[in-house]
Amino acid sequence: MKARDLHKGLDKGGTFRPQLTSLVDIMVILLFFLIQSFSVEGNLVTPSTDLELPLSDASKSPQPYCNLHITQTQVLVDDEVIVTNQKIASSEDFMIPELFKMMKAQAVKNKDSLSKGKLIIQADKEIPFAIVKKVMFTCSKAGFDDFKVLVVQEE
C-alpha cells in the first residue's frame, strides 16, 4: 500500500472520515437479512380459557379453519354452546344430532372457501377419548374429513 493511499480517508485536519457508501451497504445487507429471517406469525386460533391443551413437538402452524372446542363440560362451535359432554357420554349412539346440524350448516357455509372440509379441534387433555371419537364421527358425517387437533408445543 502506498503512502498516498493511506491518506485518502484523512481530511485536511488529520482526522479520519469513514467511507459512508460502504457503511450504508453493510447496513442495508444487515437490514435485509433481519427482515428475511424475522417471522411475523400471530395466533390463528385462540384457545378457550377453560381448556388445558396437550403438549406436542410439532412445528407446523395451523391454517384458519372452522373451530370446535371440547371443554370439560360442553362442546362449542365458534364459541356457541352446542351440546354438553354429559349428554354425549350418556348416549349410546355415535351420532350427536345437535352437533351434526351445526356442522352441516358450517360445511355449507364453507363449501367454496379454502377451509372446505377442514376442522380444528381443541379438546381439553382430560376429556375421555370416547367423547372426542363421537365428536369426530359426527363431524365427518357432516362433511368435515380433515381434522387438525390443536395442542401446545413442548418447550
Coordinates of C-alpha atoms in Angstrom, one line a residue:
M1 CA 0.0 0.0 0.0
K2 CA 1.4 3.4 -0.9
A3 CA 1.5 6.3 1.5
R4 CA -0.9 8.4 -0.6
D5 CA -3.5 5.6 -0.3
L6 CA -3.3 5.8 3.5
H7 CA -4.1 9.5 3.4
K8 CA -7.2 9.1 1.3
G9 CA -9.6 9.0 4.2
L10 CA -8.0 11.9 6.1
D11 CA -9.4 15.4 5.7
K12 CA -7.2 18.5 6.0
G13 CA -7.3 18.5 9.8
G14 CA -5.8 15.0 10.0
T15 CA -8.9 13.2 11.3
F16 CA -10.2 10.1 9.6
R17 CA -13.5 10.2 7.7
P18 CA -15.0 6.7 7.1
Q19 CA -16.4 6.0 3.7
L20 CA -20.2 6.3 4.0
T21 CA -21.0 4.3 1.0
S22 CA -19.6 1.0 2.3
L23 CA -21.2 1.5 5.7
V24 CA -24.6 2.1 4.1
D25 CA -24.1 -1.1 2.0
I26 CA -23.4 -3.1 5.2
M27 CA -26.4 -1.7 7.0
V28 CA -28.7 -2.4 4.1
I29 CA -27.4 -6.0 3.9
L30 CA -28.0 -6.5 7.6
L31 CA -31.4 -5.0 7.4
F32 CA -32.5 -7.3 4.5
F33 CA -31.1 -10.3 6.4
L34 CA -33.0 -9.4 9.6
I35 CA -36.2 -8.7 7.7
Q36 CA -36.0 -12.0 5.8
S37 CA -35.3 -14.1 8.9
F38 CA -37.9 -12.4 11.1
S39 CA -41.3 -14.1 11.1
V40 CA -44.4 -12.2 12.0
E41 CA -46.9 -15.0 12.6
G42 CA -49.7 -14.3 15.0
N43 CA -52.0 -16.8 16.6
L44 CA -54.6 -18.0 14.1
V45 CA -56.5 -19.8 16.8
T46 CA -57.3 -18.5 20.3
P47 CA -57.7 -21.4 22.7
S48 CA -60.7 -21.3 25.1
T49 CA -60.0 -20.1 28.6
D50 CA -61.3 -23.2 30.2
L51 CA -59.1 -25.6 28.2
E52 CA -55.7 -27.1 29.0
L53 CA -54.3 -28.3 25.7
P54 CA -52.0 -31.3 25.5
L55 CA -48.3 -30.7 24.6
S56 CA -46.7 -31.5 21.2
D57 CA -43.4 -31.2 19.4
A58 CA -44.9 -30.5 16.0
S59 CA -43.7 -27.3 14.4
K60 CA -46.2 -26.8 11.6
S61 CA -48.5 -23.7 12.1
P62 CA -52.3 -24.1 11.9
Q63 CA -54.3 -22.6 9.0
P64 CA -57.6 -20.7 9.5
Y65 CA -60.2 -23.4 9.6
C66 CA -63.6 -23.9 11.4
N67 CA -63.0 -24.2 15.1
L68 CA -64.6 -26.7 17.5
H69 CA -63.9 -26.7 21.3
I70 CA -64.4 -29.6 23.6
T71 CA -64.2 -28.2 27.1
Q72 CA -64.6 -30.2 30.3
T73 CA -68.3 -29.6 30.3
Q74 CA -69.5 -28.8 26.8
V75 CA -68.9 -28.7 23.0
L76 CA -68.7 -25.3 21.3
V77 CA -68.5 -24.4 17.7
D78 CA -67.2 -20.9 17.0
D79 CA -67.9 -20.0 20.7
E80 CA -71.5 -21.2 20.6
V81 CA -72.5 -24.0 23.0
I82 CA -73.9 -26.9 21.1
V83 CA -74.2 -29.9 23.5
T84 CA -73.0 -30.9 26.9
N85 CA -70.4 -33.6 27.5
Q86 CA -72.8 -35.3 29.9
K87 CA -75.3 -35.8 27.1
I88 CA -72.7 -37.1 24.7
A89 CA -71.3 -39.6 27.3
S90 CA -74.8 -40.9 28.2
S91 CA -75.7 -41.6 24.6
E92 CA -75.0 -45.0 23.1
D93 CA -75.2 -43.6 19.6
F94 CA -72.0 -42.2 17.9
M95 CA -74.1 -39.5 16.1
I96 CA -74.7 -36.3 18.0
P97 CA -77.8 -34.7 16.4
E98 CA -77.3 -31.1 17.7
L99 CA -73.6 -31.1 16.6
F100 CA -74.4 -32.7 13.2
K101 CA -77.0 -29.9 12.5
M102 CA -74.5 -27.2 13.3
M103 CA -71.6 -28.8 11.5
K104 CA -73.7 -29.4 8.4
A105 CA -74.5 -25.6 8.4
Q106 CA -70.8 -24.8 8.8
A107 CA -69.9 -27.2 5.9
V108 CA -72.5 -25.4 3.6
K109 CA -71.1 -22.0 4.7
N110 CA -67.5 -23.1 4.0
K111 CA -68.1 -25.1 0.8
D112 CA -66.4 -22.6 -1.5
S113 CA -63.6 -21.5 0.8
L114 CA -60.1 -22.9 1.3
S115 CA -61.2 -24.4 4.6
K116 CA -63.8 -26.7 3.0
G117 CA -63.9 -29.9 5.0
K118 CA -61.2 -28.8 7.4
L119 CA -61.7 -28.6 11.1
I120 CA -59.5 -27.6 14.1
I121 CA -60.5 -29.5 17.2
Q122 CA -59.4 -28.1 20.6
A123 CA -60.0 -30.6 23.3
D124 CA -59.1 -30.5 27.0
K125 CA -56.5 -33.1 27.7
E126 CA -58.7 -34.6 30.5
I127 CA -61.7 -35.3 28.1
P128 CA -62.3 -39.1 27.6
F129 CA -61.4 -40.2 24.1
A130 CA -64.9 -41.7 23.7
I131 CA -66.4 -38.2 23.6
V132 CA -63.7 -37.0 21.2
K133 CA -64.4 -40.0 19.0
K134 CA -68.1 -39.3 18.9
V135 CA -67.5 -35.7 18.1
M136 CA -65.1 -36.6 15.2
F137 CA -67.5 -39.2 13.9
T138 CA -70.4 -36.7 13.8
C139 CA -68.2 -34.0 12.1
S140 CA -67.1 -36.5 9.5
K141 CA -70.7 -37.4 8.7
A142 CA -71.4 -33.6 8.4
G143 CA -68.7 -33.2 5.7
F144 CA -65.6 -32.5 7.6
D145 CA -62.9 -35.0 6.7
D146 CA -59.6 -33.2 7.5
F147 CA -59.1 -32.8 11.3
K148 CA -56.4 -30.8 13.0
V149 CA -56.1 -31.3 16.7
L150 CA -54.7 -28.2 18.4
V151 CA -52.0 -28.8 21.0
V152 CA -49.5 -26.7 22.9
Q153 CA -45.9 -27.1 21.6
E154 CA -43.5 -28.6 24.1
E155 CA -40.6 -26.3 25.0

